[in-house]
């Protein structure tokens, strides 16, 4: 009797398992659909072309950053979450120094996989891959490395004058004219940050970010640049 019941239960469980495998299929993103969605809903604010420097009056008319390099800059997982529930990253309205934020609409959850898959195809082919070194596995060495690179961020370049970040006391401090770097470890790819530090105007021609090492009084090597990119993209890592 119990043997028959046991066999029936096994048969039922197997049937349910195969049914679930049949009906629950992984979501397959469609890049073409994502591109169509972008052009219909995003292109009016986010250019897909390399932009040039414009006058202050023209800059005020800009609504959002160019995204021709989105796949190089952003991490896929972060984009998926942010598009579902957007929160301001920049402390000023785009193209100005007016404190505030441009509202960004949330994207319908069913559209996000297609849109993000398309955004990941938008890359800057000139970005050097492997420009930064991964963090050491040893916590002690990792702490030492981040401590040294923090000096570049806080003292040598003074990045926090424009960018918010979480300091050693776990307090959020810094300016608001540049994008917040709180959570940058989840948002930004290190190779893109390295490329940006080398040529900020390539990505944001109207941006005010100083070019590290441009001044004769500001010595800044490629090694410094790689170290700073590593620090920025590992903020929050212990």
PDB file of C-alpha atoms in Angstrom:
ATOM      1  CA  UNK A   1       0.000   0.000   0.000  1.00  0.00           C
ATOM      2  CA  UNK A   2       2.711   2.470   1.077  1.00  0.00           C
ATOM      3  CA  UNK A   3       4.837   1.424  -1.883  1.00  0.00           C
ATOM      4  CA  UNK A   4       2.003   2.296  -4.292  1.00  0.00           C
ATOM      5  CA  UNK A   5       1.454   5.686  -2.613  1.00  0.00           C
ATOM      6  CA  UNK A   6       5.201   6.377  -2.722  1.00  0.00           C
ATOM      7  CA  UNK A   7       5.378   5.593  -6.452  1.00  0.00           C
ATOM      8  CA  UNK A   8       2.349   7.786  -7.120  1.00  0.00           C
ATOM      9  CA  UNK A   9       3.934  10.692  -5.237  1.00  0.00           C
ATOM     10  CA  UNK A  10       7.144  10.345  -7.223  1.00  0.00           C
ATOM     11  CA  UNK A  11       5.177  10.293 -10.478  1.00  0.00           C
ATOM     12  CA  UNK A  12       3.251  13.409  -9.412  1.00  0.00           C
ATOM     13  CA  UNK A  13       6.413  15.286  -8.456  1.00  0.00           C
ATOM     14  CA  UNK A  14       8.075  14.390 -11.750  1.00  0.00           C
ATOM     15  CA  UNK A  15       5.003  15.551 -13.674  1.00  0.00           C
ATOM     16  CA  UNK A  16       4.979  18.876 -11.787  1.00  0.00           C
ATOM     17  CA  UNK A  17       8.712  19.369 -12.384  1.00  0.00           C
ATOM     18  CA  UNK A  18       8.417  18.850 -16.153  1.00  0.00           C
ATOM     19  CA  UNK A  19       5.372  21.126 -16.263  1.00  0.00           C
ATOM     20  CA  UNK A  20       7.285  23.914 -14.524  1.00  0.00           C
ATOM     21  CA  UNK A  21      10.261  23.481 -16.857  1.00  0.00           C
ATOM     22  CA  UNK A  22       7.918  23.754 -19.821  1.00  0.00           C
ATOM     23  CA  UNK A  23       6.006  26.819 -18.685  1.00  0.00           C
ATOM     24  CA  UNK A  24       8.781  28.753 -16.901  1.00  0.00           C
ATOM     25  CA  UNK A  25      11.155  29.738 -19.681  1.00  0.00           C
ATOM     26  CA  UNK A  26      14.071  32.150 -19.140  1.00  0.00           C
ATOM     27  CA  UNK A  27      13.445  35.679 -20.400  1.00  0.00           C
ATOM     28  CA  UNK A  28      15.372  36.156 -23.629  1.00  0.00           C
ATOM     29  CA  UNK A  29      16.227  39.742 -24.349  1.00  0.00           C
ATOM     30  CA  UNK A  30      15.675  41.091 -27.851  1.00  0.00           C
ATOM     31  CA  UNK A  31      18.313  43.703 -28.755  1.00  0.00           C
ATOM     32  CA  UNK A  32      16.327  44.925 -31.760  1.00  0.00           C
ATOM     33  CA  UNK A  33      13.268  45.545 -29.610  1.00  0.00           C
ATOM     34  CA  UNK A  34      15.490  47.323 -27.099  1.00  0.00           C
ATOM     35  CA  UNK A  35      16.884  49.563 -29.824  1.00  0.00           C
ATOM     36  CA  UNK A  36      13.380  50.403 -31.064  1.00  0.00           C
ATOM     37  CA  UNK A  37      12.269  51.238 -27.509  1.00  0.00           C
ATOM     38  CA  UNK A  38      15.318  53.445 -27.002  1.00  0.00           C
ATOM     39  CA  UNK A  39      14.789  55.420 -30.189  1.00  0.00           C
ATOM     40  CA  UNK A  40      11.130  55.945 -29.368  1.00  0.00           C
ATOM     41  CA  UNK A  41      11.472  56.793 -25.671  1.00  0.00           C
ATOM     42  CA  UNK A  42      15.066  57.736 -24.807  1.00  0.00           C
ATOM     43  CA  UNK A  43      16.738  59.358 -27.798  1.00  0.00           C
ATOM     44  CA  UNK A  44      15.160  62.778 -27.289  1.00  0.00           C
ATOM     45  CA  UNK A  45      17.181  63.168 -24.067  1.00  0.00           C
ATOM     46  CA  UNK A  46      20.143  60.823 -24.523  1.00  0.00           C
ATOM     47  CA  UNK A  47      22.214  61.194 -27.682  1.00  0.00           C
ATOM     48  CA  UNK A  48      23.751  58.178 -29.392  1.00  0.00           C
ATOM     49  CA  UNK A  49      26.377  60.306 -31.118  1.00  0.00           C
ATOM     50  CA  UNK A  50      29.570  61.792 -29.771  1.00  0.00           C
ATOM     51  CA  UNK A  51      28.686  65.305 -28.745  1.00  0.00           C
ATOM     52  CA  UNK A  52      30.683  68.512 -29.097  1.00  0.00           C
ATOM     53  CA  UNK A  53      31.057  71.439 -26.741  1.00  0.00           C
ATOM     54  CA  UNK A  54      28.164  73.886 -26.957  1.00  0.00           C
ATOM     55  CA  UNK A  55      27.428  77.322 -25.497  1.00  0.00           C
ATOM     56  CA  UNK A  56      26.089  77.686 -21.955  1.00  0.00           C
ATOM     57  CA  UNK A  57      22.675  78.597 -23.333  1.00  0.00           C
ATOM     58  CA  UNK A  58      22.601  75.496 -25.543  1.00  0.00           C
ATOM     59  CA  UNK A  59      23.819  73.361 -22.645  1.00  0.00           C
ATOM     60  CA  UNK A  60      20.795  74.382 -20.594  1.00  0.00           C
ATOM     61  CA  UNK A  61      18.544  72.762 -23.216  1.00  0.00           C
ATOM     62  CA  UNK A  62      20.229  69.367 -22.750  1.00  0.00           C
ATOM     63  CA  UNK A  63      18.170  66.927 -20.702  1.00  0.00           C
ATOM     64  CA  UNK A  64      20.480  63.991 -20.169  1.00  0.00           C
ATOM     65  CA  UNK A  65      23.903  62.518 -20.736  1.00  0.00           C
ATOM     66  CA  UNK A  66      24.928  60.990 -24.079  1.00  0.00           C
ATOM     67  CA  UNK A  67      24.798  57.202 -23.966  1.00  0.00           C
ATOM     68  CA  UNK A  68      26.873  56.144 -26.969  1.00  0.00           C
ATOM     69  CA  UNK A  69      29.272  54.528 -24.447  1.00  0.00           C
ATOM     70  CA  UNK A  70      26.676  53.141 -21.984  1.00  0.00           C
ATOM     71  CA  UNK A  71      27.857  49.541 -22.294  1.00  0.00           C
ATOM     72  CA  UNK A  72      31.417  50.578 -21.452  1.00  0.00           C
ATOM     73  CA  UNK A  73      30.450  52.769 -18.507  1.00  0.00           C
ATOM     74  CA  UNK A  74      27.672  50.964 -16.660  1.00  0.00           C
ATOM     75  CA  UNK A  75      27.352  47.534 -15.107  1.00  0.00           C
ATOM     76  CA  UNK A  76      24.400  45.558 -16.459  1.00  0.00           C
ATOM     77  CA  UNK A  77      22.925  44.572 -13.092  1.00  0.00           C
ATOM     78  CA  UNK A  78      22.963  48.148 -11.841  1.00  0.00           C
ATOM     79  CA  UNK A  79      21.249  49.425 -14.999  1.00  0.00           C
ATOM     80  CA  UNK A  80      18.469  46.867 -14.667  1.00  0.00           C
ATOM     81  CA  UNK A  81      17.720  47.942 -11.096  1.00  0.00           C
ATOM     82  CA  UNK A  82      18.105  51.674 -11.720  1.00  0.00           C
ATOM     83  CA  UNK A  83      15.789  51.770 -14.728  1.00  0.00           C
ATOM     84  CA  UNK A  84      13.085  50.068 -12.678  1.00  0.00           C
ATOM     85  CA  UNK A  85      13.342  52.672  -9.874  1.00  0.00           C
ATOM     86  CA  UNK A  86      15.477  55.673 -10.964  1.00  0.00           C
ATOM     87  CA  UNK A  87      17.129  57.830  -8.315  1.00  0.00           C
ATOM     88  CA  UNK A  88      19.122  61.013  -9.009  1.00  0.00           C
ATOM     89  CA  UNK A  89      22.879  60.544  -9.283  1.00  0.00           C
ATOM     90  CA  UNK A  90      23.787  64.086 -10.257  1.00  0.00           C
ATOM     91  CA  UNK A  91      23.217  66.877  -7.755  1.00  0.00           C
ATOM     92  CA  UNK A  92      22.550  69.511 -10.415  1.00  0.00           C
ATOM     93  CA  UNK A  93      20.300  69.702 -13.458  1.00  0.00           C
ATOM     94  CA  UNK A  94      22.068  68.300 -16.507  1.00  0.00           C
ATOM     95  CA  UNK A  95      24.088  70.889 -18.432  1.00  0.00           C
ATOM     96  CA  UNK A  96      23.901  73.473 -15.616  1.00  0.00           C
ATOM     97  CA  UNK A  97      25.137  74.176 -12.109  1.00  0.00           C
ATOM     98  CA  UNK A  98      21.587  74.668 -10.849  1.00  0.00           C
ATOM     99  CA  UNK A  99      21.070  72.462  -7.814  1.00  0.00           C
ATOM    100  CA  UNK A 100      18.343  69.898  -8.345  1.00  0.00           C
ATOM    101  CA  UNK A 101      17.705  66.907 -10.564  1.00  0.00           C
ATOM    102  CA  UNK A 102      16.074  65.974 -13.834  1.00  0.00           C
ATOM    103  CA  UNK A 103      13.264  63.511 -13.183  1.00  0.00           C
ATOM    104  CA  UNK A 104      13.729  60.210 -14.990  1.00  0.00           C
ATOM    105  CA  UNK A 105      10.694  57.984 -15.614  1.00  0.00           C
ATOM    106  CA  UNK A 106      10.791  54.355 -14.536  1.00  0.00           C
ATOM    107  CA  UNK A 107      10.850  51.821 -17.365  1.00  0.00           C
ATOM    108  CA  UNK A 108       8.210  49.115 -17.514  1.00  0.00           C
ATOM    109  CA  UNK A 109       9.693  45.899 -16.102  1.00  0.00           C
ATOM    110  CA  UNK A 110       8.789  43.956 -19.250  1.00  0.00           C
ATOM    111  CA  UNK A 111      10.871  46.347 -21.380  1.00  0.00           C
ATOM    112  CA  UNK A 112      13.992  46.473 -19.226  1.00  0.00           C
ATOM    113  CA  UNK A 113      15.727  43.236 -20.418  1.00  0.00           C
ATOM    114  CA  UNK A 114      15.490  44.324 -24.072  1.00  0.00           C
ATOM    115  CA  UNK A 115      16.542  47.902 -23.338  1.00  0.00           C
ATOM    116  CA  UNK A 116      19.509  46.948 -21.165  1.00  0.00           C
ATOM    117  CA  UNK A 117      20.702  44.348 -23.666  1.00  0.00           C
ATOM    118  CA  UNK A 118      20.711  47.072 -26.314  1.00  0.00           C
ATOM    119  CA  UNK A 119      22.519  49.550 -24.039  1.00  0.00           C
ATOM    120  CA  UNK A 120      25.220  46.956 -23.396  1.00  0.00           C
ATOM    121  CA  UNK A 121      26.027  46.978 -27.139  1.00  0.00           C
ATOM    122  CA  UNK A 122      26.867  50.712 -26.998  1.00  0.00           C
ATOM    123  CA  UNK A 123      30.592  50.640 -26.292  1.00  0.00           C
ATOM    124  CA  UNK A 124      33.626  52.813 -26.885  1.00  0.00           C
ATOM    125  CA  UNK A 125      35.949  50.607 -28.940  1.00  0.00           C
ATOM    126  CA  UNK A 126      38.965  52.714 -27.964  1.00  0.00           C
ATOM    127  CA  UNK A 127      38.759  51.913 -24.271  1.00  0.00           C
ATOM    128  CA  UNK A 128      41.781  49.993 -23.054  1.00  0.00           C
ATOM    129  CA  UNK A 129      40.772  46.720 -21.439  1.00  0.00           C
ATOM    130  CA  UNK A 130      42.481  45.611 -18.260  1.00  0.00           C
ATOM    131  CA  UNK A 131      43.781  49.113 -17.504  1.00  0.00           C
ATOM    132  CA  UNK A 132      43.242  48.622 -13.769  1.00  0.00           C
ATOM    133  CA  UNK A 133      44.378  45.880 -11.443  1.00  0.00           C
ATOM    134  CA  UNK A 134      41.905  43.753  -9.464  1.00  0.00           C
ATOM    135  CA  UNK A 135      41.928  44.124  -5.700  1.00  0.00           C
ATOM    136  CA  UNK A 136      44.141  41.687  -3.753  1.00  0.00           C
ATOM    137  CA  UNK A 137      42.267  38.758  -2.208  1.00  0.00           C
ATOM    138  CA  UNK A 138      43.960  39.321   1.147  1.00  0.00           C
ATOM    139  CA  UNK A 139      41.914  41.765   3.240  1.00  0.00           C
ATOM    140  CA  UNK A 140      45.083  43.270   4.712  1.00  0.00           C
ATOM    141  CA  UNK A 141      46.653  43.954   1.310  1.00  0.00           C
ATOM    142  CA  UNK A 142      43.308  45.186  -0.010  1.00  0.00           C
ATOM    143  CA  UNK A 143      42.963  47.634   2.873  1.00  0.00           C
ATOM    144  CA  UNK A 144      46.513  48.879   2.346  1.00  0.00           C
ATOM    145  CA  UNK A 145      45.985  49.364  -1.392  1.00  0.00           C
ATOM    146  CA  UNK A 146      42.691  51.247  -0.964  1.00  0.00           C
ATOM    147  CA  UNK A 147      44.239  53.372   1.791  1.00  0.00           C
ATOM    148  CA  UNK A 148      46.982  54.552  -0.554  1.00  0.00           C
ATOM    149  CA  UNK A 149      44.631  55.210  -3.456  1.00  0.00           C
ATOM    150  CA  UNK A 150      42.277  57.100  -1.124  1.00  0.00           C
ATOM    151  CA  UNK A 151      45.023  59.685  -0.772  1.00  0.00           C
ATOM    152  CA  UNK A 152      44.820  60.338  -4.523  1.00  0.00           C
ATOM    153  CA  UNK A 153      41.067  60.847  -4.273  1.00  0.00           C
ATOM    154  CA  UNK A 154      40.954  62.971  -1.129  1.00  0.00           C
ATOM    155  CA  UNK A 155      44.187  64.965  -1.144  1.00  0.00           C
ATOM    156  CA  UNK A 156      46.098  64.768  -4.407  1.00  0.00           C
ATOM    157  CA  UNK A 157      43.102  65.469  -6.674  1.00  0.00           C
ATOM    158  CA  UNK A 158      40.458  66.610  -4.209  1.00  0.00           C
ATOM    159  CA  UNK A 159      37.697  64.766  -6.077  1.00  0.00           C
ATOM    160  CA  UNK A 160      35.245  65.098  -3.196  1.00  0.00           C
ATOM    161  CA  UNK A 161      34.959  68.834  -3.843  1.00  0.00           C
ATOM    162  CA  UNK A 162      32.496  67.896  -6.611  1.00  0.00           C
ATOM    163  CA  UNK A 163      31.569  64.286  -5.851  1.00  0.00           C
ATOM    164  CA  UNK A 164      29.828  62.810  -2.839  1.00  0.00           C
ATOM    165  CA  UNK A 165      31.317  59.658  -1.351  1.00  0.00           C
ATOM    166  CA  UNK A 166      31.366  57.741   1.922  1.00  0.00           C
ATOM    167  CA  UNK A 167      34.456  58.518   3.981  1.00  0.00           C
ATOM    168  CA  UNK A 168      36.303  56.357   6.505  1.00  0.00           C
ATOM    169  CA  UNK A 169      33.812  57.324   9.201  1.00  0.00           C
ATOM    170  CA  UNK A 170      30.959  56.005   7.040  1.00  0.00           C
ATOM    171  CA  UNK A 171      29.632  59.533   6.497  1.00  0.00           C
ATOM    172  CA  UNK A 172      28.491  60.810   3.123  1.00  0.00           C
ATOM    173  CA  UNK A 173      30.371  64.007   2.328  1.00  0.00           C
ATOM    174  CA  UNK A 174      31.392  65.975  -0.742  1.00  0.00           C
ATOM    175  CA  UNK A 175      30.105  68.376  -3.375  1.00  0.00           C
ATOM    176  CA  UNK A 176      27.104  68.065  -5.663  1.00  0.00           C
ATOM    177  CA  UNK A 177      28.220  69.485  -9.022  1.00  0.00           C
ATOM    178  CA  UNK A 178      29.478  66.077 -10.174  1.00  0.00           C
ATOM    179  CA  UNK A 179      27.736  62.698 -10.042  1.00  0.00           C
ATOM    180  CA  UNK A 180      27.642  61.006  -6.660  1.00  0.00           C
ATOM    181  CA  UNK A 181      30.178  58.226  -6.244  1.00  0.00           C
ATOM    182  CA  UNK A 182      28.214  56.520  -3.489  1.00  0.00           C
ATOM    183  CA  UNK A 183      27.607  53.043  -4.870  1.00  0.00           C
ATOM    184  CA  UNK A 184      30.077  53.563  -7.734  1.00  0.00           C
ATOM    185  CA  UNK A 185      31.407  50.039  -7.151  1.00  0.00           C
ATOM    186  CA  UNK A 186      28.051  48.664  -8.293  1.00  0.00           C
ATOM    187  CA  UNK A 187      27.538  51.196 -11.086  1.00  0.00           C
ATOM    188  CA  UNK A 188      30.784  51.881 -12.939  1.00  0.00           C
ATOM    189  CA  UNK A 189      33.236  49.749 -14.883  1.00  0.00           C
ATOM    190  CA  UNK A 190      36.880  50.450 -13.907  1.00  0.00           C
ATOM    191  CA  UNK A 191      38.217  50.527 -17.488  1.00  0.00           C
ATOM    192  CA  UNK A 192      35.718  53.257 -18.386  1.00  0.00           C
ATOM    193  CA  UNK A 193      36.661  55.306 -15.305  1.00  0.00           C
ATOM    194  CA  UNK A 194      40.321  55.033 -16.327  1.00  0.00           C
ATOM    195  CA  UNK A 195      39.452  56.210 -19.851  1.00  0.00           C
ATOM    196  CA  UNK A 196      37.352  59.064 -18.461  1.00  0.00           C
ATOM    197  CA  UNK A 197      40.158  60.247 -16.169  1.00  0.00           C
ATOM    198  CA  UNK A 198      42.443  60.287 -19.190  1.00  0.00           C
ATOM    199  CA  UNK A 199      40.054  62.229 -21.421  1.00  0.00           C
ATOM    200  CA  UNK A 200      36.934  63.606 -19.671  1.00  0.00           C
ATOM    201  CA  UNK A 201      35.965  65.808 -22.648  1.00  0.00           C
ATOM    202  CA  UNK A 202      35.685  62.774 -24.908  1.00  0.00           C
ATOM    203  CA  UNK A 203      32.558  61.760 -23.009  1.00  0.00           C
ATOM    204  CA  UNK A 204      31.265  65.079 -21.683  1.00  0.00           C
ATOM    205  CA  UNK A 205      32.589  67.975 -23.807  1.00  0.00           C
ATOM    206  CA  UNK A 206      30.803  70.550 -21.648  1.00  0.00           C
ATOM    207  CA  UNK A 207      31.858  68.943 -18.383  1.00  0.00           C
ATOM    208  CA  UNK A 208      33.916  70.807 -15.822  1.00  0.00           C
ATOM    209  CA  UNK A 209      35.975  67.894 -14.513  1.00  0.00           C
ATOM    210  CA  UNK A 210      39.671  68.861 -14.481  1.00  0.00           C
ATOM    211  CA  UNK A 211      42.015  66.607 -16.396  1.00  0.00           C
ATOM    212  CA  UNK A 212      44.400  65.018 -13.881  1.00  0.00           C
ATOM    213  CA  UNK A 213      47.998  65.757 -14.819  1.00  0.00           C
ATOM    214  CA  UNK A 214      47.102  68.486 -17.323  1.00  0.00           C
ATOM    215  CA  UNK A 215      48.879  71.106 -15.235  1.00  0.00           C
ATOM    216  CA  UNK A 216      52.644  71.037 -14.825  1.00  0.00           C
ATOM    217  CA  UNK A 217      52.031  71.469 -11.098  1.00  0.00           C
ATOM    218  CA  UNK A 218      49.795  68.417 -10.972  1.00  0.00           C
ATOM    219  CA  UNK A 219      51.938  65.351 -11.589  1.00  0.00           C
ATOM    220  CA  UNK A 220      49.733  62.415 -12.473  1.00  0.00           C
ATOM    221  CA  UNK A 221      50.978  59.202 -14.064  1.00  0.00           C
ATOM    222  CA  UNK A 222      49.116  56.379 -15.781  1.00  0.00           C
ATOM    223  CA  UNK A 223      49.789  54.346 -12.644  1.00  0.00           C
ATOM    224  CA  UNK A 224      48.066  57.062 -10.575  1.00  0.00           C
ATOM    225  CA  UNK A 225      45.138  57.066 -13.004  1.00  0.00           C
ATOM    226  CA  UNK A 226      44.715  53.295 -12.803  1.00  0.00           C
ATOM    227  CA  UNK A 227      44.939  53.420  -9.000  1.00  0.00           C
ATOM    228  CA  UNK A 228      42.316  56.187  -8.773  1.00  0.00           C
ATOM    229  CA  UNK A 229      39.980  54.260 -11.096  1.00  0.00           C
ATOM    230  CA  UNK A 230      40.420  51.200  -8.881  1.00  0.00           C
ATOM    231  CA  UNK A 231      39.562  53.200  -5.769  1.00  0.00           C
ATOM    232  CA  UNK A 232      36.464  54.833  -7.284  1.00  0.00           C
ATOM    233  CA  UNK A 233      35.070  51.523  -8.512  1.00  0.00           C
ATOM    234  CA  UNK A 234      35.708  49.763  -5.220  1.00  0.00           C
ATOM    235  CA  UNK A 235      34.211  52.291  -2.828  1.00  0.00           C
ATOM    236  CA  UNK A 236      32.364  50.395  -0.148  1.00  0.00           C
ATOM    237  CA  UNK A 237      34.548  47.312  -0.483  1.00  0.00           C
ATOM    238  CA  UNK A 238      36.042  46.293   2.857  1.00  0.00           C
TER     239      UNK A 238
END
